[in-house]
Coordinates of C-alpha atoms and ligand atoms in Angstrom, one line a residue:
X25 CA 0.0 0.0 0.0
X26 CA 1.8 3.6 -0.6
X27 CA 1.8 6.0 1.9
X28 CA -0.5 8.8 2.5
X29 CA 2.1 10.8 1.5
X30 CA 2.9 9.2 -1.9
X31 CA -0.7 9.3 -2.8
X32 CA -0.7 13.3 -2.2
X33 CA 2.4 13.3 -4.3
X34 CA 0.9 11.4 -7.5
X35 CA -2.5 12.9 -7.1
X36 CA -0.7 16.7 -6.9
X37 CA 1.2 15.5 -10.3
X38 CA -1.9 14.3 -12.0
X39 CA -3.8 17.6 -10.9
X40 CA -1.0 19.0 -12.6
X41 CA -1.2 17.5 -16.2
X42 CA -4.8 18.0 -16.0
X43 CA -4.4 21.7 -15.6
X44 CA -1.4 21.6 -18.0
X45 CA -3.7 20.1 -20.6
X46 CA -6.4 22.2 -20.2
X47 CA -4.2 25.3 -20.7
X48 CA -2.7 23.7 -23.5
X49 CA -6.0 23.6 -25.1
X50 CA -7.1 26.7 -24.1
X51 CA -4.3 28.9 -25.9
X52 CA -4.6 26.6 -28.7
X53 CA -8.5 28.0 -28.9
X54 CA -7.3 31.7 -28.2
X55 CA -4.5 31.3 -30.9
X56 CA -7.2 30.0 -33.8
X57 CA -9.2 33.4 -32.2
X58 CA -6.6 35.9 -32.8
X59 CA -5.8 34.5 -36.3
X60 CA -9.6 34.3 -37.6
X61 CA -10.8 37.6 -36.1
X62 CA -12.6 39.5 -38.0
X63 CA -13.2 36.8 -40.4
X64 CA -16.0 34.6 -40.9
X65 CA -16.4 31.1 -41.8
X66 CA -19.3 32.3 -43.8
X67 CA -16.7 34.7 -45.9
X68 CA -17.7 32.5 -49.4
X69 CA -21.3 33.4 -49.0
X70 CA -22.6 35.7 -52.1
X71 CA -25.3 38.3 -51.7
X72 CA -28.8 37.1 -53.6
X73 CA -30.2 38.9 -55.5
X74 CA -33.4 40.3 -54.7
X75 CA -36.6 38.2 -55.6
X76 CA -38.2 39.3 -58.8
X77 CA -42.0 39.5 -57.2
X78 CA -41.4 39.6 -53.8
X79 CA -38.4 41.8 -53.7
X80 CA -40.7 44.9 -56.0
X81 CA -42.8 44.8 -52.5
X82 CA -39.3 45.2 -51.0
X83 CA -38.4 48.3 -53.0
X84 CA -42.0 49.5 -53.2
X85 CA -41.8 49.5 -49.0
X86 CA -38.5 52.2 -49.6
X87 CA -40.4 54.8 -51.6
X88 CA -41.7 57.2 -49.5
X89 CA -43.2 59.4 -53.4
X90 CA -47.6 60.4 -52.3
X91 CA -47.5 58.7 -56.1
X92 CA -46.3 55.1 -55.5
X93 CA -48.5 52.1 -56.5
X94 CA -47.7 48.3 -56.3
X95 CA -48.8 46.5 -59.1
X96 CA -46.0 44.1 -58.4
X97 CA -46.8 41.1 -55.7
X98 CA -50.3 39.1 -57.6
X99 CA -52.2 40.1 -54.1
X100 CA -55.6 42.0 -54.0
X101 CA -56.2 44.9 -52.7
X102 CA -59.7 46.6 -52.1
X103 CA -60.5 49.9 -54.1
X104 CA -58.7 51.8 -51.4
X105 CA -55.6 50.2 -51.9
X106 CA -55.9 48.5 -48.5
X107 CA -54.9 44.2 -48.4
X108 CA -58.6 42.7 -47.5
X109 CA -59.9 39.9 -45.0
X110 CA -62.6 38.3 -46.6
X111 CA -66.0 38.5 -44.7
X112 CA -66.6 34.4 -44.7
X113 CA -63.0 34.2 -43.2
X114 CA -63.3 36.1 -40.2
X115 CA -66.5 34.0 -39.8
X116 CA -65.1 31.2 -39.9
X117 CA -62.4 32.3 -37.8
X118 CA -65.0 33.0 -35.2
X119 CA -66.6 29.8 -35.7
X120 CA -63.1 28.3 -34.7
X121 CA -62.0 30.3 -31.8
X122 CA -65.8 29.6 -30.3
X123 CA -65.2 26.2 -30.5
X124 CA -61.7 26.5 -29.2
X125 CA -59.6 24.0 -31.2
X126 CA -56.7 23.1 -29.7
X127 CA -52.9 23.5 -31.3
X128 CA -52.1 19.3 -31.2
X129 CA -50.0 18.6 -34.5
X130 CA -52.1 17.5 -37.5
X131 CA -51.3 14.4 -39.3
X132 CA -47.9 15.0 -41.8
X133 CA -50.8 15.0 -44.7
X134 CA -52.7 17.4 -42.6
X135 CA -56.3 17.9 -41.8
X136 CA -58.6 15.2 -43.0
X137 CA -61.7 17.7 -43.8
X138 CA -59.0 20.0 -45.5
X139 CA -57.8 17.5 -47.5
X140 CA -61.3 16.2 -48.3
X141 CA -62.8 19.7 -49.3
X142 CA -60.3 20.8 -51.6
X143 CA -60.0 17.5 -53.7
X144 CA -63.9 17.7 -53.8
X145 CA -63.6 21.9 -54.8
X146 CA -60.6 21.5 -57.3
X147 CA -62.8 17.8 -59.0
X148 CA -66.2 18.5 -58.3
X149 CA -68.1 16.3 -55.2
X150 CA -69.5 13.9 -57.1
X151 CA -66.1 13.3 -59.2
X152 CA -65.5 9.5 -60.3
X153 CA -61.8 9.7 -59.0
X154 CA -62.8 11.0 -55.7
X155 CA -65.5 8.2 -55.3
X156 CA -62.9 5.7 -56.3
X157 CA -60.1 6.7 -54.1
X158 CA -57.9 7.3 -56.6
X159 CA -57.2 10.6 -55.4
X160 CA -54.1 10.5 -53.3
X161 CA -54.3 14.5 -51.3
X162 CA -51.5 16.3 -48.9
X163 CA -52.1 19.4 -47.3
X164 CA -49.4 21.7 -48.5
X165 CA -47.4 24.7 -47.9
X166 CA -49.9 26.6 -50.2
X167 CA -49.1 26.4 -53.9
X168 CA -45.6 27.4 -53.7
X169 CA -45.1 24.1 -51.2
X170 CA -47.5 22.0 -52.5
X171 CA -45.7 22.7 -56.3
X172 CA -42.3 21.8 -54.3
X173 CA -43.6 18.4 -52.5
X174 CA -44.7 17.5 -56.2
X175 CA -41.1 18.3 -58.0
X176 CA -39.5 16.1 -55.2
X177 CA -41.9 13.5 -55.7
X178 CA -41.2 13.6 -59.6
X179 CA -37.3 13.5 -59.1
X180 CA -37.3 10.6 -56.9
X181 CA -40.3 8.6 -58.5
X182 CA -39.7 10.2 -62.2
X183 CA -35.9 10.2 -62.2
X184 CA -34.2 12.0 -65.3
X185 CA -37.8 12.6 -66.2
X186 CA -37.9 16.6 -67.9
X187 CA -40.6 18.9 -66.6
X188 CA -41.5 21.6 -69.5
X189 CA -42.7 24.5 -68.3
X190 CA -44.0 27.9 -70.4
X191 CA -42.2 30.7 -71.9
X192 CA -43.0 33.2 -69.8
X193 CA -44.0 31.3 -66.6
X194 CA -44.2 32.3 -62.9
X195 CA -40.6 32.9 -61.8
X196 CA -40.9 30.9 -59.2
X197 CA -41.7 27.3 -61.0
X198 CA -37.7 27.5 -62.4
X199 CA -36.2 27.9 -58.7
X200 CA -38.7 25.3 -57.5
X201 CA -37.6 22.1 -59.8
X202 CA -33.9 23.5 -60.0
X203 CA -33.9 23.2 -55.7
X204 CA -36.0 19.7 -56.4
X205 CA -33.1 18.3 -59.2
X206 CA -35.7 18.0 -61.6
X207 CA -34.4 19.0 -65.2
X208 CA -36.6 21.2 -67.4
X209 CA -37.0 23.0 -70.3
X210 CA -39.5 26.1 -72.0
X211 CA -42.5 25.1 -74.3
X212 CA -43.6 27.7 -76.2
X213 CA -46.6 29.7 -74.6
X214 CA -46.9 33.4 -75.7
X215 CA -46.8 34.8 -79.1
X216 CA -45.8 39.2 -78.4
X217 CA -46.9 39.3 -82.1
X218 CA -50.7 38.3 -81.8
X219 CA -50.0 39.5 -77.8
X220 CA -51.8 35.9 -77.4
X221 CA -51.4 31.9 -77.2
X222 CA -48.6 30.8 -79.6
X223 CA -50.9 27.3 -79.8
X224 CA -48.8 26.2 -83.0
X225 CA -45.6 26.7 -81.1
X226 CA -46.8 25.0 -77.8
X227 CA -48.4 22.3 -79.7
X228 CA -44.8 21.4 -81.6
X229 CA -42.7 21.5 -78.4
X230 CA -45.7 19.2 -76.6
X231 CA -45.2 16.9 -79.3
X232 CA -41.5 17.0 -79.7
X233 CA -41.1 16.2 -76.1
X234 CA -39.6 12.7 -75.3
X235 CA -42.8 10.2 -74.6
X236 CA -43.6 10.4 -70.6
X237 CA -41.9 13.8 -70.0
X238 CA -44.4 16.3 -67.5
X239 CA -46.2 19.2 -68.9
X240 CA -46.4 21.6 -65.8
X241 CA -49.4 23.9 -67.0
X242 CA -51.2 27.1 -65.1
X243 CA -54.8 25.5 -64.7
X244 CA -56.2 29.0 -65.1
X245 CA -55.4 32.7 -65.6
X246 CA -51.8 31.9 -66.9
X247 CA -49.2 34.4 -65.0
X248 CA -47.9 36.5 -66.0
X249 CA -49.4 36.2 -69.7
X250 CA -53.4 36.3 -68.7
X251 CA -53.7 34.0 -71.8
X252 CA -55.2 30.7 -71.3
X253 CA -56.4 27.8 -74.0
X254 CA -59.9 28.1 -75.2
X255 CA -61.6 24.7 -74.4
X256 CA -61.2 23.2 -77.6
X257 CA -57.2 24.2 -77.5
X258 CA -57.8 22.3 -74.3
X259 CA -58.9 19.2 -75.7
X260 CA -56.3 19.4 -78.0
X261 CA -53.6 19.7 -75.6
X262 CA -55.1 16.8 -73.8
X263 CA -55.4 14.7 -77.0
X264 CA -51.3 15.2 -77.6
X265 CA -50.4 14.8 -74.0
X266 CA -52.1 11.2 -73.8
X267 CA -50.9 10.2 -77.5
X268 CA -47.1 10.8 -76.1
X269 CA -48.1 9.2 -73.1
X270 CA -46.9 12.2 -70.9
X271 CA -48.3 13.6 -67.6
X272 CA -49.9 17.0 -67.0
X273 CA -48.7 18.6 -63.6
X274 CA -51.9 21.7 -63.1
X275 CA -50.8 24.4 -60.9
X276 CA -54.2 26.2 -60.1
X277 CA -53.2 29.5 -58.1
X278 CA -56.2 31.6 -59.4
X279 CA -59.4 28.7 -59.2
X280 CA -62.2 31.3 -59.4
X281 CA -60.2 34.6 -60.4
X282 CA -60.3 33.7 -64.3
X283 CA -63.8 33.7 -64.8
X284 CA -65.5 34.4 -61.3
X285 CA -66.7 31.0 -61.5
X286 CA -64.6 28.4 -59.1
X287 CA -66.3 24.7 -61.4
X288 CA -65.4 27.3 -64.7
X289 CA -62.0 27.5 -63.8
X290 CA -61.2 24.0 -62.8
X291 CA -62.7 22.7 -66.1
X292 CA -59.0 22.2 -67.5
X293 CA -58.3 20.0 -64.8
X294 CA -61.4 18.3 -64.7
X295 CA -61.2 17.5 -68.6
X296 CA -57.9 15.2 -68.1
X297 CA -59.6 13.7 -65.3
X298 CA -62.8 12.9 -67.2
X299 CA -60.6 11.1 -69.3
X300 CA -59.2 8.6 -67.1
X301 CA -56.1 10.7 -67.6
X302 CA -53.5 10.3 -64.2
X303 CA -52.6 14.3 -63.0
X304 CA -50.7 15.9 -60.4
X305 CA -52.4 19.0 -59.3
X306 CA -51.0 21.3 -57.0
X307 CA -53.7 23.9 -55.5
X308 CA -53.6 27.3 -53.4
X309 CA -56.3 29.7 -51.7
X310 CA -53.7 32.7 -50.9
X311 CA -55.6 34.0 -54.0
X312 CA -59.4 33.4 -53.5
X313 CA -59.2 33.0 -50.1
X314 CA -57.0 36.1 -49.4
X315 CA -55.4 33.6 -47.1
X316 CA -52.1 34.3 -48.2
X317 CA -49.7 34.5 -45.3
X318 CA -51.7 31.3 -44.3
X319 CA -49.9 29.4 -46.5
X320 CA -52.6 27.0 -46.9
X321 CA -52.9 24.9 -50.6
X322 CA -52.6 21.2 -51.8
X323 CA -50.9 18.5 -53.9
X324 CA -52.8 15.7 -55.3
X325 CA -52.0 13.4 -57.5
X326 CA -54.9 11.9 -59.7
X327 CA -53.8 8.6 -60.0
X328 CA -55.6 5.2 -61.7
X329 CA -56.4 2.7 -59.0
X330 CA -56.9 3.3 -55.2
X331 CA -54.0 1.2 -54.3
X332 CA -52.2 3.0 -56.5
X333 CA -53.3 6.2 -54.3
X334 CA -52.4 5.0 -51.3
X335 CA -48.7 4.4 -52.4
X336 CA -48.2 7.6 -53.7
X337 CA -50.2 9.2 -50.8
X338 CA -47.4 7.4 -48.4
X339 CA -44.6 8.5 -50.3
X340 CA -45.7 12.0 -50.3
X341 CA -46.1 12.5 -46.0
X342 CA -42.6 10.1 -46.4
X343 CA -41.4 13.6 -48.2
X344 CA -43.3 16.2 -46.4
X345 CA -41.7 14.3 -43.0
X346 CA -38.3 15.0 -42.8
X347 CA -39.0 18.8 -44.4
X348 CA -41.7 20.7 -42.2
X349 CA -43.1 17.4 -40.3
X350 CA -46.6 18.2 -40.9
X351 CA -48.6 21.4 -42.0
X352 CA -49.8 24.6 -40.3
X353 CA -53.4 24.2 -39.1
X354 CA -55.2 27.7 -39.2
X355 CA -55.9 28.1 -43.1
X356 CA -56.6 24.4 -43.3
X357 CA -59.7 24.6 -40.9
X358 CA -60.3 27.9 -42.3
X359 CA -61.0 26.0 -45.7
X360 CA -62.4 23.1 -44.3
X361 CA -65.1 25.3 -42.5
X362 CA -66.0 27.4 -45.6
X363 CA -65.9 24.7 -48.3
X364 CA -67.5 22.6 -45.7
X365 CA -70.9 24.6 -45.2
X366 CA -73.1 25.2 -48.0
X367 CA -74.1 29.0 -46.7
X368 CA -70.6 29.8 -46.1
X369 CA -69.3 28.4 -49.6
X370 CA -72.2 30.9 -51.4
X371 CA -70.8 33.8 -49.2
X372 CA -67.3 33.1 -50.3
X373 CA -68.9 32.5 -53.8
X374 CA -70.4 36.4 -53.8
X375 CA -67.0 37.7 -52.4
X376 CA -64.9 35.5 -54.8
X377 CA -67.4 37.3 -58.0
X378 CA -66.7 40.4 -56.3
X379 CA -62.9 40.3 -56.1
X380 CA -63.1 39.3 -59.7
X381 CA -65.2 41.5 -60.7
X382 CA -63.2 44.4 -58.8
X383 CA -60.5 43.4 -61.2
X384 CA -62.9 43.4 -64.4
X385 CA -64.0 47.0 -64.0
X386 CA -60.3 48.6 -63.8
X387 CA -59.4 46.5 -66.2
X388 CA -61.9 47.9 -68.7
X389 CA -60.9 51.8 -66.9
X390 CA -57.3 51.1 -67.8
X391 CA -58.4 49.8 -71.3
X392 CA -60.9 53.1 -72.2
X393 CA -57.7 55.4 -70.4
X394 CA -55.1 54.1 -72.8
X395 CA -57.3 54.3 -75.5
X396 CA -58.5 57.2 -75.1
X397 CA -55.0 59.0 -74.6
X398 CA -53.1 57.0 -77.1
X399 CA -53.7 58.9 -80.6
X400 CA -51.5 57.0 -82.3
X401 CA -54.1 54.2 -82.7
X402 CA -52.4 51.2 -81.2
X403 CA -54.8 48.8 -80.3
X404 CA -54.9 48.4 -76.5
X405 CA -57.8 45.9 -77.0
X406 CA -55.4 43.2 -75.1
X407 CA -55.7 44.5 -71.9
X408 CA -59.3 43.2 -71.9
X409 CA -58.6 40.0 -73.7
X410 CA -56.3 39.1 -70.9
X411 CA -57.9 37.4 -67.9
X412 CA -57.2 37.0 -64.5
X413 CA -55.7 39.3 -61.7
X414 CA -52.8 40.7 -64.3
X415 CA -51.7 42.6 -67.4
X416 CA -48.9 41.9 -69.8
X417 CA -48.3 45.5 -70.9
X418 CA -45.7 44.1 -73.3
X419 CA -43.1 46.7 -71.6
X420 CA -39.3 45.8 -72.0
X421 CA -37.5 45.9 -69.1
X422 CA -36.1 49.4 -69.7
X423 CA -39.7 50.7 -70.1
X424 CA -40.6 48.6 -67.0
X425 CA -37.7 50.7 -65.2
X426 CA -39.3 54.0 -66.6
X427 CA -42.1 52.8 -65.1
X428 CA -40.8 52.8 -61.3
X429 CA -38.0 54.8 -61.4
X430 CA -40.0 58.2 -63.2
X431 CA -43.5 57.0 -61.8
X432 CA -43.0 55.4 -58.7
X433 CA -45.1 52.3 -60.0
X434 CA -43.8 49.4 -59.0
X435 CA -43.8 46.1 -60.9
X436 CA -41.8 43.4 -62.3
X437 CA -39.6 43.8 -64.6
X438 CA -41.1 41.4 -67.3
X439 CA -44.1 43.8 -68.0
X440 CA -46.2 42.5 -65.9
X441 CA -48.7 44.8 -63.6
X442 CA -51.1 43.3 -60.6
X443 CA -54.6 44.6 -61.8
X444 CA -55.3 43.5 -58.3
X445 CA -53.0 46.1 -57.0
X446 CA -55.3 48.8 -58.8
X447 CA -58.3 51.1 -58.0
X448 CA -60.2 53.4 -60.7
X449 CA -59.0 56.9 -59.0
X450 CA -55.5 55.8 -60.4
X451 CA -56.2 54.2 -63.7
X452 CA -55.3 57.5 -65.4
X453 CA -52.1 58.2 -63.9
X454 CA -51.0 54.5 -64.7
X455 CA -52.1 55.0 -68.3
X456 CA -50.0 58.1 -68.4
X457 CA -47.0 56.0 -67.1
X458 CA -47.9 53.4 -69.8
X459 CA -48.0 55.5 -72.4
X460 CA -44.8 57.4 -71.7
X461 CA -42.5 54.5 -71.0
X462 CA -44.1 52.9 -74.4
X463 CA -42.9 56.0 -76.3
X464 CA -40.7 57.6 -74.8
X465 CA -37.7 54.5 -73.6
X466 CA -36.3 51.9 -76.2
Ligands
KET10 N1 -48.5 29.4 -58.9 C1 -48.6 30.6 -59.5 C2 -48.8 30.5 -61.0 C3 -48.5 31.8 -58.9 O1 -48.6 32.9 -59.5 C4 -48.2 31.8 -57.5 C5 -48.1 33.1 -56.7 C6 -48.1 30.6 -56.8 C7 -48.2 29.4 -57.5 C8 -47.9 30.4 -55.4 O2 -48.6 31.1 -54.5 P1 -48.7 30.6 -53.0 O3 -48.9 31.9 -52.2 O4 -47.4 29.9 -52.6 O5 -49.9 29.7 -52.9 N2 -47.8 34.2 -57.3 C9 -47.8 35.5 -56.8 C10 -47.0 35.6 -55.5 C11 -45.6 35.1 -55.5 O6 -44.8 35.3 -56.4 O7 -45.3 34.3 -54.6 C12 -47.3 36.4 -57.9 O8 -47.0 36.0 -59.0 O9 -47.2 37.6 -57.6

């Protein structure tokens, strides 16, 4: 046995060591301080740039001109310029807190009468598919997330597998399936010409697609374009897309904003499902529902057996897991509760007419402004052809500039201008602006 005093001596020279070590390691942390002060590990990062839509509202924000307008972000605004809570919303939001719903997590594909309401709004009720089962639903993200659930379901069902998109789309459908890893390419869409649908064009890249590739098309109220198919272009798109044995991927942001009319507008959809034709639809209400910040929407996938459904149903909460865990649950009841209850669905049906109809009548004041200012005799007539919550002036970026930088009206720089964003009182000074930046910058 070693002697008390032995012990004191071995455990003093182990304290030692200990503290030696420790010091060691603490001027080796200070010395790796004093040569990276100042600089960050995060030195490589880039600034963005600023987002196209979202980043006008940005800018628009900064202007402090009496004269600004935004007629950038696609959000509507009532005749006094002011963002707008729909009526049936706040009821049903006092419906809700009455009956004091808890905050538990909903399911990871999200609330069951959601999910119910909207396949039944976006197919029809008494929709074959929906009767079937074939309908496999997840509550999404609104559009923007529902769209992304369904590119990462493509890349890793549909490997290699191009998406074709239109030419001009929605900025955001290119970032979406370049973060999924999809590949994709333009079909044509827009002819500046005719300021219409280049159907020849769009027709020729459909058919010169590889067999199976994904046709990602706006089911309604293209944006920025506010050109859409008639009904027999329609049925001719669908005729192509089943003789190359490709799939149509709907994104339906504006169900009821084309025509006022929420069965009207989801009659593209519904034709390829009337035909025993499989779809991926991805859906949204920031639009008709004004529930934007909600971010409350859809992906379903229109498939052609039940079992079928329930596979790809599985795989999509497999995807939605690991990146949110499940969905928000505010918009969701929200929907549930208005879609749900026949008076409440007619309230939001008058409110949805009104919105769109809000849209019609300073569409028309812009139209009989331009004209009426213009005495040069262009014809202005497709302001009123276009359709939807936007305009496609058909101003270059430079002109688009003009417009915000001399006028203080903000918008994006592809021509595009939020008719939603508008009221009558300024439909002359916007024609002014128009007109100017037309004539007056290359
Ligand atoms: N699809 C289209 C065609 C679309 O215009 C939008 C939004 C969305 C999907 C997605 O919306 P969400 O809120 O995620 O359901 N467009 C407007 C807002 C934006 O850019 O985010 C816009 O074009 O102004």
């Amino acid at each position: 046995m070693a002697s008390p005093a032995a012990c004191r001596n071995v455990s003093a020279r182990l304290l030692k060591a200990l503290v030696g070590r420790q010091e060691a390691r603490l001027g080796n942390a200070l010395k790796a301080m004093s040569t990276t002060t100042n600089v960050s590990r995060f030195e490589q990062v880039t600034m963005a740039p600023a987002d196209p839509i979202l980043g006008v509202s940005e800018a628009f924000k900064r202007d402090e001109s009496e004269k600004k307008l935004n007629l950038g972000v696609g959000a509507y605004r009532t005749e006094d310029l002011q963002p707008m809570v729909l009526e049936v919303v706040k009821k049903a939001e006092r419906k809700m807190l009455e009956s004091g719903e808890n905050k538990e997590y909903l399911p990871i594909e999200g609330l069951a009468a959601f999910n119910k309401a909207t396949a039944e709004l976006l197919l029809g009720a008494d929709n074959a598919a929906i009767k079937e089962n074939r309908v496999a639903t997840i509550q999404g993200l609104s559009g923007t997330g529902s769209l992304r659930l369904g590119a990462a379901f493509i890349q890793r069902y549909f490997p290699g597998t191009t998406v074709y998109i239109s030419n001009p789309t929605w900025g955001n459908h290119m970032n979406i399936f370049n973060d999924a890893g999809v590949p994709w390419k333009h079909y044509r869409y827009f002819d500046p010409k005719t300021v219409g649908l280049d159907f020849e064009g769009m027709m020729a890249d459909i058919e010169n697609a590889p067999d199976g590739s994904i046709m990602l098309l706006h089911g309604c109220a293209h944006n920025p374009t506010g050109v859409d198919p008639t009904p027999e272009q329609w049925e001719k798109i669908a005729d192509l897309i089943e003789k190359k044995n490709h799939m149509a991927f709907f994104d339906v942001a504006y169900q009821g904003f084309a025509s006022g009319s929420l069965d009207q507008d989801a009659s593209s959809v519904r034709r390829f499902v009337e035909r025993g034709m499989e779809v991926l639809v991805a859906q949204s209400y920031s639009k008709n529902l004004g529930l934007y910040a909600e971010r409350i929407g859809a992906i379903n996938a229109v498939v052609s057996s039940a079992d079928a459904a329930a596979r790809v149903r599985s795989q999509l909460k497999r995807i939605a897991r690991p990146m949110y865990s499940n969905p928000p649950c505010h918009g969701a009841r929200i929907v549930a509760n208005v879609v749900g209850d026949a008076k409440m669905f007619d309230e939001w049906r008058a409110e949805m007419q009104e919105m769109a109809g809000r849209i019609k009548t300073v569409r028309q004041r812009l139209f009989d402004e331009l004209s009426s200012k213009d005495k040069s005799g262009k014809d202005w007539s497709f302001v009123l052809k276009q359709i939807g919550m936007f305009s496609f002036t058909g101003l270059n970026k430079a002109q688009s500039d003009n417009m915000t930088n001399k006028w203080h009206i903000y918008m994006t720089k592809d021509g595009r201008i939020s008719l939603a964003g508008l009221n009558l009182a300024k439909c002359e000074y916007l024609a002014d602006a128009i007109i100017d930046s037309y004539y007056n910058v290359q």
